[in-house]
Short mmCIF file of C-alpha atoms and ligand atoms in Angstrom, two decimals:
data_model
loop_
_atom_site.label_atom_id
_atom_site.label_comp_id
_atom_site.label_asym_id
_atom_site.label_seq_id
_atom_site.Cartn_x
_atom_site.Cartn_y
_atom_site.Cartn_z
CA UNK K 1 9.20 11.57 -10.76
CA UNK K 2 9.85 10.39 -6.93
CA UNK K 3 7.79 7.50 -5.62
CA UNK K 4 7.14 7.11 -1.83
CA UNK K 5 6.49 4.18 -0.31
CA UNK K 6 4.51 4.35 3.31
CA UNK K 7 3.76 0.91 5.07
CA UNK K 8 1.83 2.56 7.94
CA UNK K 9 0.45 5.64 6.97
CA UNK K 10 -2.12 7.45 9.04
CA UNK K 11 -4.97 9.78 9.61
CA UNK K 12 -3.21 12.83 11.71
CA UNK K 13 -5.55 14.37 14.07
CA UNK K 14 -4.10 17.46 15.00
CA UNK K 15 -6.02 18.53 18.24
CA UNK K 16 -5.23 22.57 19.64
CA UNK K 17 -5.47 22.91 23.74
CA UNK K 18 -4.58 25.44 26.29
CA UNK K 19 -1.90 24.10 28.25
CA UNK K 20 -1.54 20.29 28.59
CA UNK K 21 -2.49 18.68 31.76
CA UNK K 22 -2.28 15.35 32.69
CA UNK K 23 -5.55 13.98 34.50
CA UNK K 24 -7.60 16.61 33.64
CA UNK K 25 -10.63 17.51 31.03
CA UNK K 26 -8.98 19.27 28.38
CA UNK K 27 -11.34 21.40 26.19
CA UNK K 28 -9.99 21.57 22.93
CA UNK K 29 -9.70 24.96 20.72
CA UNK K 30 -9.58 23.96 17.26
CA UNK K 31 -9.10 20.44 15.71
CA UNK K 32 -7.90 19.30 11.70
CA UNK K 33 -7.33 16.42 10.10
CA UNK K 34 -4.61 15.66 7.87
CA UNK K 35 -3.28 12.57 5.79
CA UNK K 36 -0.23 11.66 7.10
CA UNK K 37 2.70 8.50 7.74
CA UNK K 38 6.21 9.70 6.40
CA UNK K 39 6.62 8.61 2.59
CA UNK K 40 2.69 10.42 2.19
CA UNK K 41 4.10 13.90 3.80
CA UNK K 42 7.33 13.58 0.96
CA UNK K 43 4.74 13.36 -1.82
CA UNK K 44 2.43 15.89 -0.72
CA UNK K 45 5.59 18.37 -0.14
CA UNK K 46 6.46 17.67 -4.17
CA UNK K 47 2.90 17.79 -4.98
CA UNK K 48 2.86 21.57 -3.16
CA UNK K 49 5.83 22.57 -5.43
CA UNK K 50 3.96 21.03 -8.55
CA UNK K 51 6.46 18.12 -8.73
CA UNK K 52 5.56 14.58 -10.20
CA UNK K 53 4.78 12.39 -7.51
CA UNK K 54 3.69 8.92 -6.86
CA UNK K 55 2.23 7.50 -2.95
CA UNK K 56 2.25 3.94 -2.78
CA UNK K 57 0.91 2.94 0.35
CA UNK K 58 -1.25 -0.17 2.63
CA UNK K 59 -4.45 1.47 3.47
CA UNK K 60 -7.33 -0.82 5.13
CA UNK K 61 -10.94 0.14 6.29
CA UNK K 62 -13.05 3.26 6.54
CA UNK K 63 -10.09 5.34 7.69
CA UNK K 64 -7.75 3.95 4.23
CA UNK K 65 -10.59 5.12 2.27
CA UNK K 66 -10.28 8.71 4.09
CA UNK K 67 -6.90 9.24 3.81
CA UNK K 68 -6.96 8.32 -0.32
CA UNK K 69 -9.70 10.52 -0.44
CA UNK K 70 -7.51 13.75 1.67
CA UNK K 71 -4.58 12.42 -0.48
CA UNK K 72 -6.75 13.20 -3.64
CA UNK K 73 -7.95 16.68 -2.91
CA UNK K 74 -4.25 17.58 -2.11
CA UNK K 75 -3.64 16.41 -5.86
CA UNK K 76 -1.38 13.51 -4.57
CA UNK K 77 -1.59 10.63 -6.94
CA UNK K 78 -2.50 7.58 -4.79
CA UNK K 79 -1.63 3.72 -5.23
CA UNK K 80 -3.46 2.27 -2.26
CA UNK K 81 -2.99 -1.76 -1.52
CA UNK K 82 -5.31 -3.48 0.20
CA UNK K 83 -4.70 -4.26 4.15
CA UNK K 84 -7.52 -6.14 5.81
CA UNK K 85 -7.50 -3.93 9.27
CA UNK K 86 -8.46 -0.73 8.97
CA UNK K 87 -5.30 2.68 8.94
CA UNK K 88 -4.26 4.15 11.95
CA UNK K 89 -5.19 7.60 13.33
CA UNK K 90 -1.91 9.52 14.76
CA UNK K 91 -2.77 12.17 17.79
CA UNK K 92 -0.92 15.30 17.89
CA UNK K 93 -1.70 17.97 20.85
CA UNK K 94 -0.26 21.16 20.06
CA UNK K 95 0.08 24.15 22.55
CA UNK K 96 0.29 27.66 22.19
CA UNK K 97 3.72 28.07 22.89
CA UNK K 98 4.45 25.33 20.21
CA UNK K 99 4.88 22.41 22.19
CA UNK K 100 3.49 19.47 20.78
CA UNK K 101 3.40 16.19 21.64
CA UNK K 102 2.39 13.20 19.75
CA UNK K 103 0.50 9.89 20.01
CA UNK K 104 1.55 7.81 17.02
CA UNK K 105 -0.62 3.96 17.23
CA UNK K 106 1.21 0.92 15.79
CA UNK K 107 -1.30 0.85 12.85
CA UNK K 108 -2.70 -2.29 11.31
CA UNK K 109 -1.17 -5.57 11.55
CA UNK K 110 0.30 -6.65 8.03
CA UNK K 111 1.06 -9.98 6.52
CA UNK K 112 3.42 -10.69 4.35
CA UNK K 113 1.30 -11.24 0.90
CA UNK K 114 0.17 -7.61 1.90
CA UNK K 115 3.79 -6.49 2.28
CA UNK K 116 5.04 -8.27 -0.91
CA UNK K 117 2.64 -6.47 -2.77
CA UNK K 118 3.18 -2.80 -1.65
CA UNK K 119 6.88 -3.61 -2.63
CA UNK K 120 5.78 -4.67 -6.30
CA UNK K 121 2.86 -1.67 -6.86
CA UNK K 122 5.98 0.29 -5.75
CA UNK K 123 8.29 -0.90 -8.38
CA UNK K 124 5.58 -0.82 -10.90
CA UNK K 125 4.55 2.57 -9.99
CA UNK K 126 7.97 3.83 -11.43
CA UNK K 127 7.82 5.24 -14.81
CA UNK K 128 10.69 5.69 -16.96
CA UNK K 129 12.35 9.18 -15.38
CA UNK K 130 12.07 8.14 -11.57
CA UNK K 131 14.77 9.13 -10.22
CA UNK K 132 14.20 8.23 -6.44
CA UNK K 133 11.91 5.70 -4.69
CA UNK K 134 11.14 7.39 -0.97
CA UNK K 135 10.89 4.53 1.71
CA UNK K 136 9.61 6.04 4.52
CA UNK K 137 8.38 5.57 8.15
CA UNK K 138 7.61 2.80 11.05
CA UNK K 139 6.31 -0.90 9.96
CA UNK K 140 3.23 -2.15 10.60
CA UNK K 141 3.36 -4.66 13.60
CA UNK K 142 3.93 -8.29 12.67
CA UNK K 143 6.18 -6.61 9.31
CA UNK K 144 9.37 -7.99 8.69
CA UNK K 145 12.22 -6.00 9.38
CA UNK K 146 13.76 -6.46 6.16
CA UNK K 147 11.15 -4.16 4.30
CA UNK K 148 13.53 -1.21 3.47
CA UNK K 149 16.48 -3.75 2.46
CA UNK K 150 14.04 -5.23 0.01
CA UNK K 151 13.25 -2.34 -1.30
CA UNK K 152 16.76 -1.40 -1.92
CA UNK K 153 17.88 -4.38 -3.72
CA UNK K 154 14.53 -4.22 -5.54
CA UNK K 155 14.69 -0.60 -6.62
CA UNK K 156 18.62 -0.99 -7.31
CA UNK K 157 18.15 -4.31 -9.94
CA UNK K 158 15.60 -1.68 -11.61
CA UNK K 159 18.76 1.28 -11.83
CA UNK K 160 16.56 3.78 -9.34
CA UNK K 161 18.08 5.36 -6.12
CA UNK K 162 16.48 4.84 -2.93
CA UNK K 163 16.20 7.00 0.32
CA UNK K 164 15.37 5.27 3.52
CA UNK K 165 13.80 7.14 6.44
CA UNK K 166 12.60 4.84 9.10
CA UNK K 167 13.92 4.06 12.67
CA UNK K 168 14.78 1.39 15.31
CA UNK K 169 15.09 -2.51 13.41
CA UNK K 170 14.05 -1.41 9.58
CA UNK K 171 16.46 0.98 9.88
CA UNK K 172 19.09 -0.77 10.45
CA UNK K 173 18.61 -4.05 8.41
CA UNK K 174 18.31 -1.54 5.36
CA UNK K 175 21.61 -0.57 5.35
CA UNK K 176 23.09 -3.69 4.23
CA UNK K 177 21.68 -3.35 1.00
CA UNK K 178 23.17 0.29 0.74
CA UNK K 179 20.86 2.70 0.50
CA UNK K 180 21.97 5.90 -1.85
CA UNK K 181 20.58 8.08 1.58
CA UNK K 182 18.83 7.66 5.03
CA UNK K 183 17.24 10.34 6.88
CA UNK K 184 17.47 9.70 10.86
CA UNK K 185 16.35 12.34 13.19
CA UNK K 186 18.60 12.89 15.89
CA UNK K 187 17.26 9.99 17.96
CA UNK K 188 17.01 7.65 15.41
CA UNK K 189 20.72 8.14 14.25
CA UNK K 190 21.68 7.37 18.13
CA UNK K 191 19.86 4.60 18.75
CA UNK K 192 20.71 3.34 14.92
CA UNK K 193 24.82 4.24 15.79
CA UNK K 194 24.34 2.92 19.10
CA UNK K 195 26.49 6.29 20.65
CA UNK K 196 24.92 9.30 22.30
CA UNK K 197 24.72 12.07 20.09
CA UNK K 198 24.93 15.27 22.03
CA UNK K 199 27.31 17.76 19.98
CA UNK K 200 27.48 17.97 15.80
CA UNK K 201 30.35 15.90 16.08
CA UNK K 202 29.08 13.22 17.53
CA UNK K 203 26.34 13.66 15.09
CA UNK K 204 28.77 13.50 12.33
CA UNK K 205 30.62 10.73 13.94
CA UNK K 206 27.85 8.91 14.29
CA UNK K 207 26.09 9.43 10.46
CA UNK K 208 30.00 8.00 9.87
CA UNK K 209 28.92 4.80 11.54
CA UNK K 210 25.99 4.45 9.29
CA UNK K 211 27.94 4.90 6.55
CA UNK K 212 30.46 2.21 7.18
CA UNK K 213 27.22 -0.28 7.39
CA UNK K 214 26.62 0.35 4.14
CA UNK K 215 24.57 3.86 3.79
CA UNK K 216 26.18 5.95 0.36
CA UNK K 217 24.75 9.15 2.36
CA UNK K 218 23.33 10.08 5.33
CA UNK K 219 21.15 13.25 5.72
CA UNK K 220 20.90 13.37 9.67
CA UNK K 221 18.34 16.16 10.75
CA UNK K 222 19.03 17.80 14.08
CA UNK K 223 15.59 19.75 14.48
CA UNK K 224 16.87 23.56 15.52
CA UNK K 225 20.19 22.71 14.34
CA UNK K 226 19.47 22.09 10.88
CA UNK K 227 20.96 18.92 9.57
CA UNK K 228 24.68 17.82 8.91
CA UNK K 229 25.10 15.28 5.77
CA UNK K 230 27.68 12.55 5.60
CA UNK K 231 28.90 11.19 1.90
CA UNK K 232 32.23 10.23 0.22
CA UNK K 233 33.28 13.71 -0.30
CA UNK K 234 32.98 14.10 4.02
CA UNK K 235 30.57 16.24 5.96
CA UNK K 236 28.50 19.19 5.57
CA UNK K 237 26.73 21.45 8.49
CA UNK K 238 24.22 23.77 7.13
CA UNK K 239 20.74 25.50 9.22
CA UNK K 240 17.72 27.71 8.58
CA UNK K 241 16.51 29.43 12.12
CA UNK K 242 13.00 29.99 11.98
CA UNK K 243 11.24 33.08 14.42
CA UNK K 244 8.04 30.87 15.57
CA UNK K 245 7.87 27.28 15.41
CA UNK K 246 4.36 25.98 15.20
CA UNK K 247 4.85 22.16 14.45
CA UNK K 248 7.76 20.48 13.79
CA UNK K 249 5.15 17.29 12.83
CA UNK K 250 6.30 16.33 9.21
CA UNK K 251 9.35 18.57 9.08
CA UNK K 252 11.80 16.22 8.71
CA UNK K 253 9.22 14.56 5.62
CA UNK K 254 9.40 18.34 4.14
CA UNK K 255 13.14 18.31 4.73
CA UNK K 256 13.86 15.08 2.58
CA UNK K 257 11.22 16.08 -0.01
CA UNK K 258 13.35 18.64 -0.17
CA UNK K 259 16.55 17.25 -0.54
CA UNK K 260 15.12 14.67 -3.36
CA UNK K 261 13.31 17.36 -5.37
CA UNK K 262 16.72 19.24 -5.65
CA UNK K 263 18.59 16.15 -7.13
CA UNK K 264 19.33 14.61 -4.24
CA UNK K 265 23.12 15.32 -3.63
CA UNK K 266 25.58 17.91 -1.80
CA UNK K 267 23.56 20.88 -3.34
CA UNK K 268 21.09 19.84 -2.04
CA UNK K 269 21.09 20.67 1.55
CA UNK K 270 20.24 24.26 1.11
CA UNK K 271 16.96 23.75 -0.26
CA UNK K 272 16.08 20.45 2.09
CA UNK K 273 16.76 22.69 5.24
CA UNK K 274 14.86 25.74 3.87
CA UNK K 275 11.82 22.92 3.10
CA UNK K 276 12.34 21.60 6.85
CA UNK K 277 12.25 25.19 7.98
CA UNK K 278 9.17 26.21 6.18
CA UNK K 279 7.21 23.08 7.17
CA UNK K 280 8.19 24.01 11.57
CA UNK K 281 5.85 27.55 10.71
CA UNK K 282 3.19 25.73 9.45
CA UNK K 283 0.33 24.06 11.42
CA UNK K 284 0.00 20.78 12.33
CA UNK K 285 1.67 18.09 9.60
CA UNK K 286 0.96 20.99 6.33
CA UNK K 287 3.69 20.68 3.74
CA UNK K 288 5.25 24.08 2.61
CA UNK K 289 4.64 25.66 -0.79
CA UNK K 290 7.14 27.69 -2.45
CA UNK K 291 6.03 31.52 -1.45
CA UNK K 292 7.00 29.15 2.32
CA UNK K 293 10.75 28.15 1.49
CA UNK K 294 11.43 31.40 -0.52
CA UNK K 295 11.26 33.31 2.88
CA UNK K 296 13.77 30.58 4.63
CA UNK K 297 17.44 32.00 4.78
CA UNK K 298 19.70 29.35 4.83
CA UNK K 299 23.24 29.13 6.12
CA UNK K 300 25.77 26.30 5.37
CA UNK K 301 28.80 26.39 7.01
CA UNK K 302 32.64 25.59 5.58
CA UNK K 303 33.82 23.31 8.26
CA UNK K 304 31.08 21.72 11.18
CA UNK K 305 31.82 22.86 14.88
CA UNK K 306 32.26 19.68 16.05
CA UNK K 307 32.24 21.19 19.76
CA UNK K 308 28.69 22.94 19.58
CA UNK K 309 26.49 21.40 21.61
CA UNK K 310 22.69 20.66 20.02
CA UNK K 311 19.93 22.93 21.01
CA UNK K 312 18.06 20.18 22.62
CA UNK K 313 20.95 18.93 24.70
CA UNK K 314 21.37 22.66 26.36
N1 LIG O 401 12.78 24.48 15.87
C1 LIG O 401 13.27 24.43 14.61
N2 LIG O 401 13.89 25.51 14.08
C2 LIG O 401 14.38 25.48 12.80
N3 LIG O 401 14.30 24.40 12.01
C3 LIG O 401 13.72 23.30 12.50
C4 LIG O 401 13.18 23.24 13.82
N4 LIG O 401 12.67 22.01 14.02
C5 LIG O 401 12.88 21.34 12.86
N5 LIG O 401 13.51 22.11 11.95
C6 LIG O 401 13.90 21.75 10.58
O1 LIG O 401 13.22 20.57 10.21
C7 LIG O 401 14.14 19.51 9.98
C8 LIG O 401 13.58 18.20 10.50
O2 LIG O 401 13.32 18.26 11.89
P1 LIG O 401 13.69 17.09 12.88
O3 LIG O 401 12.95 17.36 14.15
O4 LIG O 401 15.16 16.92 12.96
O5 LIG O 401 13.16 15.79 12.09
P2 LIG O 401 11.91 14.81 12.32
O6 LIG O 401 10.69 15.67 12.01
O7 LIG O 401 12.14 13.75 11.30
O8 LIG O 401 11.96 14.32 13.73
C9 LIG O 401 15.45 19.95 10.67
O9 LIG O 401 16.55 19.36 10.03
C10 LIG O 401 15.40 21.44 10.47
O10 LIG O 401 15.83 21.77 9.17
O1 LIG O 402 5.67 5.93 10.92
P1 LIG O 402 5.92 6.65 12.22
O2 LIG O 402 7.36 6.63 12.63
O3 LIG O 402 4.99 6.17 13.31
O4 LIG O 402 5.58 8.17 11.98
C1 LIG O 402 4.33 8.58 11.47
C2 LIG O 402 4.14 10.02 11.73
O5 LIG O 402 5.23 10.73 11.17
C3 LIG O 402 4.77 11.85 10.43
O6 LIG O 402 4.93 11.51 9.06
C4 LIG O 402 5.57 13.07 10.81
O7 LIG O 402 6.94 12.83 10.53
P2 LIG O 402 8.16 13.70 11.02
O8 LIG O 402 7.67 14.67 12.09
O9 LIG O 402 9.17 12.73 11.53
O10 LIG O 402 8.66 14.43 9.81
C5 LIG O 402 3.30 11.99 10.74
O11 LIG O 402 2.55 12.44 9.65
C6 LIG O 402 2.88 10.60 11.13
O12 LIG O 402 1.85 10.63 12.06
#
């Protein structure tokens, strides 16, 4: 059983248009709705391959009814807590050619009774055989920082593993308490690192950095360039090209679904990038299924190129 904890989930509005033009009318071509916020795309990747699952989450509102209610029909098993304003709705416009570009709204404000209790239904949502609690995405404004740190000194007194995949502050307080893994994106490990990260050295350089804060393992996704990840035993390199990317929304959620579903260690990188792969030819924020990651070819490589530059640096 994983358990995923999202403090500012969302409704993801997925809107299709032409070409994007600032200033204009923009007719849109199709439009869907799905539930989304980082820890709630983990659990419904597990729930797609059948996997036991828990979503712990703040919803608030007509919206926080919605999203349980999309969260049910995907067979995700929901633990909503109370927040008196109502969820957000994320924005993503996607283009033809697979651009897409993305609105994401600070979400409800959240005090800290709220808080303290999606940190205990998250403890008590773990069964005997949870093997990894999922902390996942932004905090809600007026959240303290130290959500993820909590959670990891929580979840550790309890003897179950934690991933952290959040950015900027919440980030970086958690890794005092030493999370077993974090999941940055390639921004969010520079800005977290505080060097550029242009080549997969300096990505493994800087997913070093994180470790010496305190981070057992770092899983750093680099979007077309798969994902390198740091532990004790040093750094891995591995990628999974994909033809036609149609939305890279939720990939890196698919990728650490992924990663956790296969046990969460070295071996594990195969199957998180074929996940992350899968999730890019999908529309909008859809999780992959398995007859989706069984056509993902997957490549890991002995020894990292430190020199190659990253696709999105080119
Ligand atoms: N254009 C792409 N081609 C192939 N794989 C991709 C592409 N974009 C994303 N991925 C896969 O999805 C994973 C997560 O994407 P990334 O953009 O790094 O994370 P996030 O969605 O968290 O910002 C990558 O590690 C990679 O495995
Ligand atoms: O909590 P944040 O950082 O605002 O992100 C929330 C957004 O991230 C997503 O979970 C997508 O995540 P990724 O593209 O990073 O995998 C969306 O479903 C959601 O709208």
């Amino acid at each position: 059983m994983i358990v995923t904890m999202t403090p500012n989930p969302s409704i993801d509005h997925t809107v299709e248009v032409g070409s994007l033009r600032r200033g204009e009318v923009l007719r849109a071509q199709r439009s869907h709705v799905d539930p989304g916020g980082k820890g709630v795309n983990v659990s419904r990747a597990l729930a797609a391959h059948g996997r036991k699952t828990a979503a712990v989450l703040l919803a608030g509102g007509a919206e926080g009814a919605r999203l349980t209610e999309l969260l049910d029909e995907q067979g995700v098993a929901v633990h909503a807590v109370p927040v008196a304003e109502g969820t957000r709705t994320n924005i993503t416009l996607a283009e033809p050619d697979g651009t897409v570009t993305k609105l994401n709204l600070p979400g409800p404000a959240c005090v800290d009774t709220e808080l303290n209790a999606l940190l205990d239904a998250t403890l008590a949502a773990c069964g005997h055989g949870t093997t990894w609690i999922a902390g996942c995405g932004s905090l809600p404004p007026e959240a303290a920082d130290d959500c993820y740190a909590r959670l990891v000194a929580s979840a550790h007194a309890a003897g179950v593993r934690v991933a952290v995949d959040s950015s900027g502050p919440a980030l970086a307080r958690s890794l005092a308490a030493e999370p077993d893994l974090v999941k940055p994106n390639r921004e969010e490990l520079a800005a977290c690192a505080g060097v550029p990260v242009r080549t997969l050295g300096d990505a493994a350089r800087a997913a070093e950095v994180l470790r010496a804060r305190g981070a057992r393992a770092v899983l750093a996704s680099l979007g077309p360039d798969g994902a390198v990840l740091a532990d004790s035993r040093g750094v891995l390199h591995g990628e999974a090209p994909v033809d036609a990317a149609r939305s890279s929304v939720g990939a890196g959620d698919a990728l650490l679904a992924g990663f956790l579903a296969a046990g969460g260690g070295r071996d594990a990188l195969g199957p998180a990038l074929a996940w992350g792969a899968a999730a890019t030819g999908l529309a909008g924020s859809r999780m992959p299924a398995p007859p989706d990651v069984d056509r993902v070819g997957v490549t890991i490589h002995p020894a990292v190129d430190g020199d190659r530059v990253l696709e999105e640096e080119r």
